[in-house]
């Protein structure tokens, strides 16, 4: 029993920084993978999932941290010395070889006998359900069959770990769904450890024992599919996994939360007055008559999705997306109720933007050559202005060259502009989440920092924007 639960792979404080541009692709990644688990790395493009997979496989070396295999450090071990095989989205099959020779290729390099190779190839062909295909050419196979051959070629080497990097990405939707079940069944039969990379949430929820959600090189949450879906730890996870309504709210008394213009009984016991993010899944909203709802609104959109209707209800300045099997018409007046277990409350994240400035000789602040006006006498303890100079309580001139000031703004106080040189900094929109009455944007600025901006208007991903930061909204404090 001890062997079954032992960690086969452990990643400890793994970082990957590319020296040419200083970009941190993976940041302080910690993970334990148990023997025989099906673990999925899930996240949007560029979040670090493939880089992490490549480091485990040995195609990339970590900048810092350790990778342990069965307790042994393999961080600097070359790929060919690791008991790990990888299946890629492009299957990399040899077109001039038949199926038998494709699968046998690695075994021939190991100089096994012909009989042994034949026996092993026959076994893996039965596992992927392609017995009798040995002499077929690669060009005669469908996408799904080619994918199975790529898996068979990896399995024939009897790896301890099978890595799969977006292996279903080239297949059509129907074939992809079939192969998801095939892979899950294969994993259950073989009992080896699978580490899988995908950006497809449904794929991750369908197949995994454990999901690792990634964003911008950092782990956002690790858990079972049920945990990830029902108990997201932050707004990114809630938004990325399935459909979500996300609202800003505040805890009132007796496990109640106020959001979207109404007060609801919840199951999360946070102190009264705590600012929270509230997640409501579309299938958890109960539509009632207007007078019977905790809140009411008007249907503004109805989309038929086959098994259900997706309707959008406007309630004041908020929008709620709901899944229902009953058809409503645009313009219908309805009420909305929520059961306590349909409301998931998370502590609101602090998205304050902060940066450090130096002080110019004229007592303005310098931010990369741009000037910010600030009354230093308000923030430098026991100081005041006298004859145009900042002096301390003894009347001595304060040496401002040694002072650094932290400037802070809230997301809703920063404005975006089409003119990239209009503000203190410019940047690119790299992510957005709709929060009921506004959008929350992640902007990567020209210096490589990420900051959050709230805006009621919809901007496009990858838009280049200037960030206007009004001085009257800034808070200043001395950096100690």
Coordinates of C-alpha atoms in Angstrom, one line a residue:
X1 CA 0.0 0.0 0.0
X2 CA 2.9 2.3 0.8
X3 CA 4.2 2.0 -2.8
X4 CA 0.8 3.0 -4.2
X5 CA 0.6 6.4 -2.6
X6 CA 4.3 7.3 -3.0
X7 CA 5.1 10.5 -5.0
X8 CA 6.6 9.6 -8.3
X9 CA 7.4 13.2 -9.2
X10 CA 8.0 16.3 -7.0
X11 CA 8.6 19.8 -8.2
X12 CA 10.1 22.1 -5.6
X13 CA 10.3 25.9 -6.1
X14 CA 10.8 25.5 -9.9
X15 CA 11.5 28.7 -11.8
X16 CA 12.3 29.1 -15.5
X17 CA 13.7 32.4 -16.6
X18 CA 14.8 33.0 -20.2
X19 CA 18.1 34.9 -20.1
X20 CA 17.7 36.7 -23.4
X21 CA 14.8 38.8 -22.2
X22 CA 14.5 38.0 -18.5
X23 CA 11.0 36.6 -19.0
X24 CA 9.9 34.4 -16.1
X25 CA 7.9 31.6 -17.8
X26 CA 7.4 29.5 -14.6
X27 CA 7.5 31.1 -11.1
X28 CA 7.9 29.1 -7.8
X29 CA 6.1 26.0 -9.0
X30 CA 5.5 23.3 -6.3
X31 CA 3.7 20.1 -7.1
X32 CA 3.5 16.4 -5.9
X33 CA 2.4 13.8 -8.3
X34 CA 1.4 10.4 -6.9
X35 CA 2.3 7.1 -8.7
X36 CA -0.5 6.2 -11.2
X37 CA -2.2 9.7 -11.0
X38 CA -3.7 11.4 -14.0
X39 CA -2.6 15.1 -13.5
X40 CA -3.6 17.8 -15.9
X41 CA -1.9 21.2 -16.4
X42 CA -4.7 23.6 -17.4
X43 CA -4.4 27.2 -18.4
X44 CA -4.5 29.7 -21.3
X45 CA -1.8 30.0 -24.0
X46 CA 1.5 31.3 -22.5
X47 CA 0.8 30.4 -18.9
X48 CA 3.8 28.1 -18.5
X49 CA 2.2 24.6 -18.7
X50 CA 4.2 23.3 -21.7
X51 CA 7.4 24.8 -20.3
X52 CA 6.8 22.9 -17.0
X53 CA 6.1 19.7 -18.9
X54 CA 9.3 20.1 -20.9
X55 CA 11.3 20.6 -17.7
X56 CA 9.9 17.4 -16.3
X57 CA 10.7 15.5 -19.5
X58 CA 14.3 17.0 -19.6
X59 CA 13.9 19.1 -22.8
X60 CA 14.4 22.2 -20.7
X61 CA 16.4 22.7 -17.6
X62 CA 15.0 24.8 -14.7
X63 CA 16.7 28.1 -13.8
X64 CA 16.2 27.2 -10.1
X65 CA 14.5 24.6 -7.9
X66 CA 14.5 20.8 -8.0
X67 CA 12.7 18.0 -9.9
X68 CA 12.6 14.7 -8.0
X69 CA 11.8 11.4 -9.5
X70 CA 11.1 8.7 -6.9
X71 CA 12.9 11.0 -4.4
X72 CA 16.1 11.4 -6.6
X73 CA 17.0 14.8 -8.0
X74 CA 16.8 14.6 -11.9
X75 CA 16.8 18.4 -12.5
X76 CA 20.0 18.3 -14.7
X77 CA 19.5 14.7 -16.1
X78 CA 19.2 14.6 -19.9
X79 CA 15.9 13.6 -21.4
X80 CA 17.2 10.2 -22.8
X81 CA 18.1 9.1 -19.2
X82 CA 14.6 9.8 -17.8
X83 CA 11.9 7.0 -17.7
X84 CA 9.5 9.5 -19.3
X85 CA 8.0 9.5 -22.8
X86 CA 6.1 12.5 -24.4
X87 CA 3.3 12.6 -27.0
X88 CA 3.0 16.0 -28.7
X89 CA 0.2 17.6 -30.6
X90 CA 2.1 17.0 -33.8
X91 CA 2.6 13.3 -33.5
X92 CA 6.1 13.3 -35.2
X93 CA 5.5 9.9 -36.8
X94 CA 8.0 8.8 -39.5
X95 CA 6.0 8.9 -42.8
X96 CA 8.4 6.6 -44.7
X97 CA 8.0 3.8 -42.1
X98 CA 5.0 1.5 -41.6
X99 CA 3.2 1.4 -38.3
X100 CA 5.3 -1.6 -37.0
X101 CA 8.6 0.2 -37.7
X102 CA 7.3 3.5 -36.2
X103 CA 6.4 1.7 -32.9
X104 CA 9.5 -0.5 -32.9
X105 CA 11.9 2.4 -33.6
X106 CA 12.9 3.0 -29.9
X107 CA 13.1 -0.7 -29.1
X108 CA 15.6 -1.3 -32.0
X109 CA 17.8 1.5 -30.6
X110 CA 17.9 -0.6 -27.4
X111 CA 19.0 -3.6 -29.4
X112 CA 16.3 -5.9 -28.2
X113 CA 15.8 -9.2 -30.1
X114 CA 13.3 -9.4 -33.0
X115 CA 11.0 -11.7 -31.0
X116 CA 10.9 -9.4 -28.0
X117 CA 10.3 -6.4 -30.2
X118 CA 7.4 -8.2 -32.0
X119 CA 5.9 -9.2 -28.7
X120 CA 6.0 -5.7 -27.3
X121 CA 4.6 -4.0 -30.5
X122 CA 1.7 -6.5 -30.6
X123 CA 0.9 -5.8 -27.0
X124 CA 0.7 -2.0 -27.4
X125 CA -1.3 -2.2 -30.6
X126 CA -3.9 -4.2 -28.6
X127 CA -3.8 -1.5 -25.9
X128 CA -4.6 1.2 -28.5
X129 CA -7.1 -1.1 -30.3
X130 CA -5.2 -1.2 -33.6
X131 CA -4.3 -4.9 -33.8
X132 CA -3.5 -6.0 -37.4
X133 CA -2.4 -2.5 -38.5
X134 CA 1.3 -3.4 -38.4
X135 CA 1.9 -3.1 -42.2
X136 CA -0.3 0.0 -42.9
X137 CA 1.3 3.2 -44.0
X138 CA 1.0 6.3 -41.8
X139 CA -0.6 8.3 -44.7
X140 CA -3.6 5.8 -44.7
X141 CA -4.6 6.6 -41.1
X142 CA -7.1 9.0 -39.7
X143 CA -6.1 11.7 -37.2
X144 CA -7.4 9.6 -34.3
X145 CA -5.5 6.5 -35.5
X146 CA -2.3 8.5 -35.9
X147 CA -2.7 9.8 -32.4
X148 CA -3.1 6.2 -31.1
X149 CA 0.1 5.2 -32.9
X150 CA 2.0 8.1 -31.3
X151 CA 0.7 6.9 -27.9
X152 CA 1.6 3.3 -28.7
X153 CA 5.2 4.3 -29.7
X154 CA 5.5 6.1 -26.3
X155 CA 4.0 3.2 -24.3
X156 CA 6.1 0.5 -25.9
X157 CA 9.2 1.9 -24.0
X158 CA 7.3 1.1 -20.8
X159 CA 7.8 4.6 -19.3
X160 CA 7.0 5.3 -15.6
X161 CA 5.4 8.5 -16.7
X162 CA 3.6 9.4 -20.0
X163 CA 3.5 13.1 -20.8
X164 CA 0.9 14.3 -23.3
X165 CA 1.2 17.9 -24.6
X166 CA -2.2 19.0 -26.2
X167 CA -2.4 15.5 -27.9
X168 CA -6.0 16.0 -29.1
X169 CA -5.6 19.5 -30.4
X170 CA -5.5 18.4 -34.1
X171 CA -8.7 16.3 -33.9
X172 CA -12.2 17.4 -34.6
X173 CA -14.7 17.8 -31.8
X174 CA -16.4 14.3 -32.1
X175 CA -13.0 12.5 -32.4
X176 CA -11.6 14.5 -29.5
X177 CA -14.5 13.5 -27.2
X178 CA -14.0 9.8 -28.1
X179 CA -10.3 10.0 -27.6
X180 CA -10.7 11.6 -24.1
X181 CA -12.6 8.5 -23.0
X182 CA -10.1 6.2 -24.7
X183 CA -7.2 7.9 -23.0
X184 CA -8.9 7.8 -19.6
X185 CA -9.7 4.0 -20.1
X186 CA -6.1 3.4 -21.2
X187 CA -4.8 5.2 -18.1
X188 CA -7.1 3.1 -15.8
X189 CA -5.9 -0.2 -17.5
X190 CA -2.2 0.6 -17.5
X191 CA -1.9 2.2 -14.1
X192 CA 1.1 4.4 -15.1
X193 CA 1.3 8.1 -14.3
X194 CA -0.1 10.5 -16.9
X195 CA 0.8 14.2 -17.0
X196 CA -1.4 16.0 -19.5
X197 CA -1.3 19.6 -20.9
X198 CA -4.4 21.3 -22.3
X199 CA -6.2 24.7 -22.4
X200 CA -9.6 22.9 -22.8
X201 CA -11.5 23.0 -19.5
X202 CA -14.0 20.3 -20.4
X203 CA -11.1 18.0 -21.3
X204 CA -9.4 18.6 -18.0
X205 CA -12.6 18.0 -16.0
X206 CA -13.5 14.8 -17.9
X207 CA -10.1 13.1 -17.6
X208 CA -8.2 14.2 -14.6
X209 CA -7.6 12.9 -11.0
X210 CA -5.9 16.2 -10.2
X211 CA -6.0 19.6 -12.1
X212 CA -3.3 22.2 -11.8
X213 CA -4.6 25.6 -13.0
X214 CA -1.9 28.0 -14.2
X215 CA -1.8 31.6 -15.1
X216 CA 1.2 33.7 -16.0
X217 CA 3.7 31.1 -14.8
X218 CA 2.1 30.7 -11.4
X219 CA -0.2 28.0 -9.9
X220 CA -3.6 29.4 -9.2
X221 CA -5.2 26.2 -7.7
X222 CA -4.6 22.5 -7.4
X223 CA -7.5 20.1 -6.8
X224 CA -9.8 17.5 -8.0
X225 CA -12.1 18.4 -10.9
X226 CA -15.0 18.8 -8.4
X227 CA -12.9 21.1 -6.2
X228 CA -11.8 23.3 -9.1
X229 CA -15.3 23.7 -10.4
X230 CA -17.3 24.0 -7.2
X231 CA -14.7 25.8 -4.9
X232 CA -12.6 28.1 -7.1
X233 CA -10.0 29.9 -5.0
X234 CA -10.0 33.1 -7.0
X235 CA -11.8 35.0 -9.8
X236 CA -9.3 33.7 -12.5
X237 CA -10.1 30.1 -11.7
X238 CA -13.8 30.7 -11.5
X239 CA -13.8 32.5 -14.8
X240 CA -11.5 30.0 -16.6
X241 CA -13.3 26.8 -15.5
X242 CA -16.8 26.7 -17.0
X243 CA -19.2 29.6 -17.1
X244 CA -19.4 31.9 -14.1
X245 CA -21.2 35.0 -12.9
X246 CA -18.7 37.0 -10.8
X247 CA -19.7 39.9 -8.7
X248 CA -18.2 42.2 -6.0
X249 CA -20.0 41.8 -2.7
X250 CA -19.8 42.4 1.0
X251 CA -20.5 40.1 3.9
X252 CA -23.4 41.1 6.1
X253 CA -24.4 39.3 9.4
X254 CA -25.3 35.7 9.9
X255 CA -23.5 34.2 6.9
X256 CA -25.2 36.5 4.5
X257 CA -23.7 38.3 1.6
X258 CA -24.9 41.3 -0.3
X259 CA -24.3 41.5 -4.1
X260 CA -26.0 42.3 -7.3
X261 CA -28.4 44.6 -5.4
X262 CA -29.8 41.9 -3.1
X263 CA -28.9 40.0 0.1
X264 CA -28.5 36.2 0.0
X265 CA -28.0 33.5 2.6
X266 CA -24.6 31.7 1.9
X267 CA -22.5 28.9 3.4
X268 CA -19.3 30.9 3.9
X269 CA -18.8 32.3 7.4
X270 CA -16.6 35.4 6.9
X271 CA -16.6 38.4 9.2
X272 CA -19.2 41.1 8.7
X273 CA -18.0 43.9 6.4
X274 CA -15.5 41.6 4.5
X275 CA -15.2 42.6 0.8
X276 CA -15.6 39.5 -1.3
X277 CA -15.8 38.1 -4.9
X278 CA -19.0 36.1 -5.3
X279 CA -19.2 33.3 -7.9
X280 CA -22.6 32.0 -9.1
X281 CA -22.7 29.3 -11.8
X282 CA -25.4 29.8 -14.4
X283 CA -27.1 26.5 -13.6
X284 CA -27.6 27.4 -10.0
X285 CA -29.9 30.4 -10.5
X286 CA -33.6 29.7 -9.9
X287 CA -35.9 31.9 -12.0
X288 CA -39.2 32.9 -10.2
X289 CA -42.0 35.4 -10.6
X290 CA -40.6 39.0 -10.2
X291 CA -42.2 39.5 -6.8
X292 CA -40.8 36.1 -5.5
X293 CA -37.2 36.8 -6.3
X294 CA -34.5 38.2 -4.0
X295 CA -33.7 40.4 -7.0
X296 CA -35.7 41.0 -10.2
X297 CA -34.8 42.0 -13.7
X298 CA -35.6 41.8 -17.4
X299 CA -34.5 39.2 -20.0
X300 CA -32.3 40.9 -22.5
X301 CA -30.9 37.9 -24.4
X302 CA -32.0 34.2 -25.1
X303 CA -29.7 31.7 -26.9
X304 CA -30.8 28.1 -27.6
X305 CA -27.9 25.7 -26.8
X306 CA -29.5 22.4 -27.5
X307 CA -29.9 20.9 -24.0
X308 CA -30.8 24.2 -22.5
X309 CA -31.4 27.9 -23.0
X310 CA -28.7 30.5 -22.0
X311 CA -30.5 33.7 -21.0
X312 CA -29.1 37.0 -19.8
X313 CA -31.1 39.0 -17.3
X314 CA -30.4 42.7 -16.6
X315 CA -31.0 43.8 -13.0
X316 CA -30.2 47.5 -12.6
X317 CA -26.6 47.8 -13.7
X318 CA -25.8 44.1 -13.2
X319 CA -26.1 41.2 -15.6
X320 CA -26.7 37.5 -14.7
X321 CA -26.3 34.7 -17.1
X322 CA -28.6 31.7 -16.4
X323 CA -29.0 28.2 -17.8
X324 CA -32.5 26.9 -17.9
X325 CA -34.6 24.3 -19.8
X326 CA -37.6 26.6 -19.9
X327 CA -37.8 29.1 -22.7
X328 CA -38.2 32.8 -21.9
X329 CA -38.6 35.8 -24.3
X330 CA -36.6 39.0 -24.5
X331 CA -38.5 41.6 -22.4
X332 CA -39.9 39.1 -19.8
X333 CA -39.8 40.4 -16.3
X334 CA -38.5 37.7 -13.8
X335 CA -37.2 37.2 -10.3
X336 CA -34.0 35.3 -9.3
X337 CA -33.4 33.2 -6.2
X338 CA -30.3 31.3 -5.1
X339 CA -29.9 28.3 -2.8
X340 CA -27.1 28.8 -0.2
X341 CA -24.9 26.1 -1.8
X342 CA -25.2 27.9 -5.2
X343 CA -23.2 30.9 -3.8
X344 CA -19.4 30.6 -3.6
X345 CA -17.7 33.4 -1.7
X346 CA -14.0 34.2 -1.9
X347 CA -12.0 36.9 -0.2
X348 CA -11.7 39.9 -2.6
X349 CA -8.1 40.0 -3.9
X350 CA -6.1 43.2 -3.4
X351 CA -5.5 44.6 -6.8
X352 CA -3.9 47.9 -5.7
X353 CA -1.3 49.2 -8.2
X354 CA 1.8 50.3 -6.4
X355 CA 5.1 51.7 -7.6
X356 CA 8.2 53.4 -6.1
X357 CA 9.3 56.9 -7.1
X358 CA 12.3 59.1 -6.3
X359 CA 12.0 62.8 -5.4
X360 CA 13.1 65.6 -7.7
X361 CA 14.9 68.7 -6.3
X362 CA 11.7 70.7 -6.8
X363 CA 9.8 68.2 -4.5
X364 CA 7.9 66.6 -7.4
X365 CA 8.1 62.8 -7.8
X366 CA 10.0 61.2 -10.7
X367 CA 8.5 58.1 -12.4
X368 CA 10.7 57.1 -15.3
X369 CA 11.1 60.7 -16.4
X370 CA 7.5 61.7 -15.9
X371 CA 6.5 64.1 -13.1
X372 CA 3.9 63.4 -10.3
X373 CA 2.9 66.2 -8.0
X374 CA 2.7 65.4 -4.3
X375 CA 2.8 67.4 -1.1
X376 CA 5.8 65.9 0.7
X377 CA 5.0 67.7 3.9
X378 CA 1.9 65.5 4.3
X379 CA 3.9 62.3 4.2
X380 CA 7.3 63.1 5.6
X381 CA 6.9 62.9 9.4
X382 CA 7.4 66.1 11.4
X383 CA 8.1 68.2 8.3
X384 CA 6.7 71.4 6.8
X385 CA 7.5 73.8 4.0
X386 CA 9.4 77.0 4.9
X387 CA 10.6 79.5 2.3
X388 CA 10.1 77.0 -0.5
X389 CA 12.1 74.3 1.3
X390 CA 11.0 71.1 3.1
X391 CA 12.4 71.3 6.6
X392 CA 12.2 69.0 9.7
X393 CA 11.0 69.9 13.2
X394 CA 14.4 71.5 13.9
X395 CA 14.2 73.8 10.9
X396 CA 16.9 71.8 9.0
X397 CA 16.4 71.2 5.3
X398 CA 15.4 67.6 4.6
X399 CA 17.6 65.7 2.2
X400 CA 15.0 64.4 -0.3
X401 CA 17.6 62.6 -2.5
X402 CA 17.5 59.7 0.0
X403 CA 13.7 59.6 0.1
X404 CA 11.6 57.1 -1.9
X405 CA 7.8 57.4 -2.1
X406 CA 5.3 54.5 -2.7
X407 CA 2.4 55.6 -5.0
X408 CA -0.8 53.5 -4.8
X409 CA -4.0 53.5 -6.9
X410 CA -7.1 51.3 -6.9
X411 CA -8.1 49.5 -10.2
X412 CA -11.2 51.7 -10.6
X413 CA -9.2 54.9 -10.4
X414 CA -7.0 54.1 -13.5
X415 CA -8.4 55.0 -16.9
X416 CA -7.5 53.4 -20.2
X417 CA -6.9 55.4 -23.4
X418 CA -6.4 54.6 -27.1
X419 CA -3.5 57.0 -27.0
X420 CA -0.6 54.9 -25.7
X421 CA 1.4 58.0 -24.6
X422 CA -1.5 59.6 -22.8
X423 CA -0.7 58.3 -19.3
X424 CA 2.1 57.5 -17.0
X425 CA 2.7 54.1 -18.6
X426 CA 1.4 52.2 -21.6
X427 CA 0.7 48.4 -21.8
X428 CA -1.2 45.6 -23.5
X429 CA -4.4 43.9 -22.4
X430 CA -3.5 40.2 -21.6
X431 CA -6.6 39.0 -19.8
X432 CA -10.1 40.1 -18.8
X433 CA -12.9 38.9 -16.5
X434 CA -16.5 40.2 -16.6
X435 CA -17.7 41.0 -13.0
X436 CA -21.4 41.7 -13.5
X437 CA -21.3 45.5 -13.9
X438 CA -17.7 46.0 -15.1
X439 CA -14.7 44.3 -16.7
X440 CA -11.5 43.6 -14.8
X441 CA -8.5 43.8 -17.1
X442 CA -4.9 42.6 -16.6
X443 CA -2.6 45.0 -18.3
X444 CA 1.1 44.1 -18.9
X445 CA 2.9 47.5 -18.9
X446 CA 5.9 48.5 -20.9
X447 CA 8.2 47.6 -18.0
X448 CA 6.9 44.0 -17.8
X449 CA 4.7 44.5 -14.7
X450 CA 1.1 43.3 -14.6
X451 CA -1.6 45.6 -13.1
X452 CA -5.4 45.4 -12.8
X453 CA -7.7 48.1 -14.2
X454 CA -11.5 48.1 -13.8
X455 CA -13.6 49.6 -16.7
X456 CA -17.3 49.4 -17.6
X457 CA -16.5 49.3 -21.3
X458 CA -15.3 46.2 -23.3
X459 CA -11.8 46.5 -24.7
X460 CA -10.2 43.8 -26.9
X461 CA -7.5 41.4 -25.9
X462 CA -4.1 42.5 -27.0
X463 CA -5.2 46.2 -27.3
X464 CA -2.3 48.6 -26.6
X465 CA -3.5 51.3 -24.2
X466 CA -2.2 54.3 -22.3
X467 CA -2.9 54.2 -18.5
X468 CA -4.0 57.5 -17.1
X469 CA -3.4 57.7 -13.3
X470 CA -5.1 60.9 -11.8
X471 CA -2.9 62.5 -9.1
X472 CA -6.0 63.3 -7.0
X473 CA -6.7 59.5 -6.7
X474 CA -3.1 58.6 -5.7
X475 CA -2.1 57.6 -2.2
X476 CA 1.4 58.4 -1.1
X477 CA 3.6 57.0 1.7
X478 CA 7.3 57.0 2.5
X479 CA 9.2 53.8 1.6
X480 CA 10.9 52.6 4.8

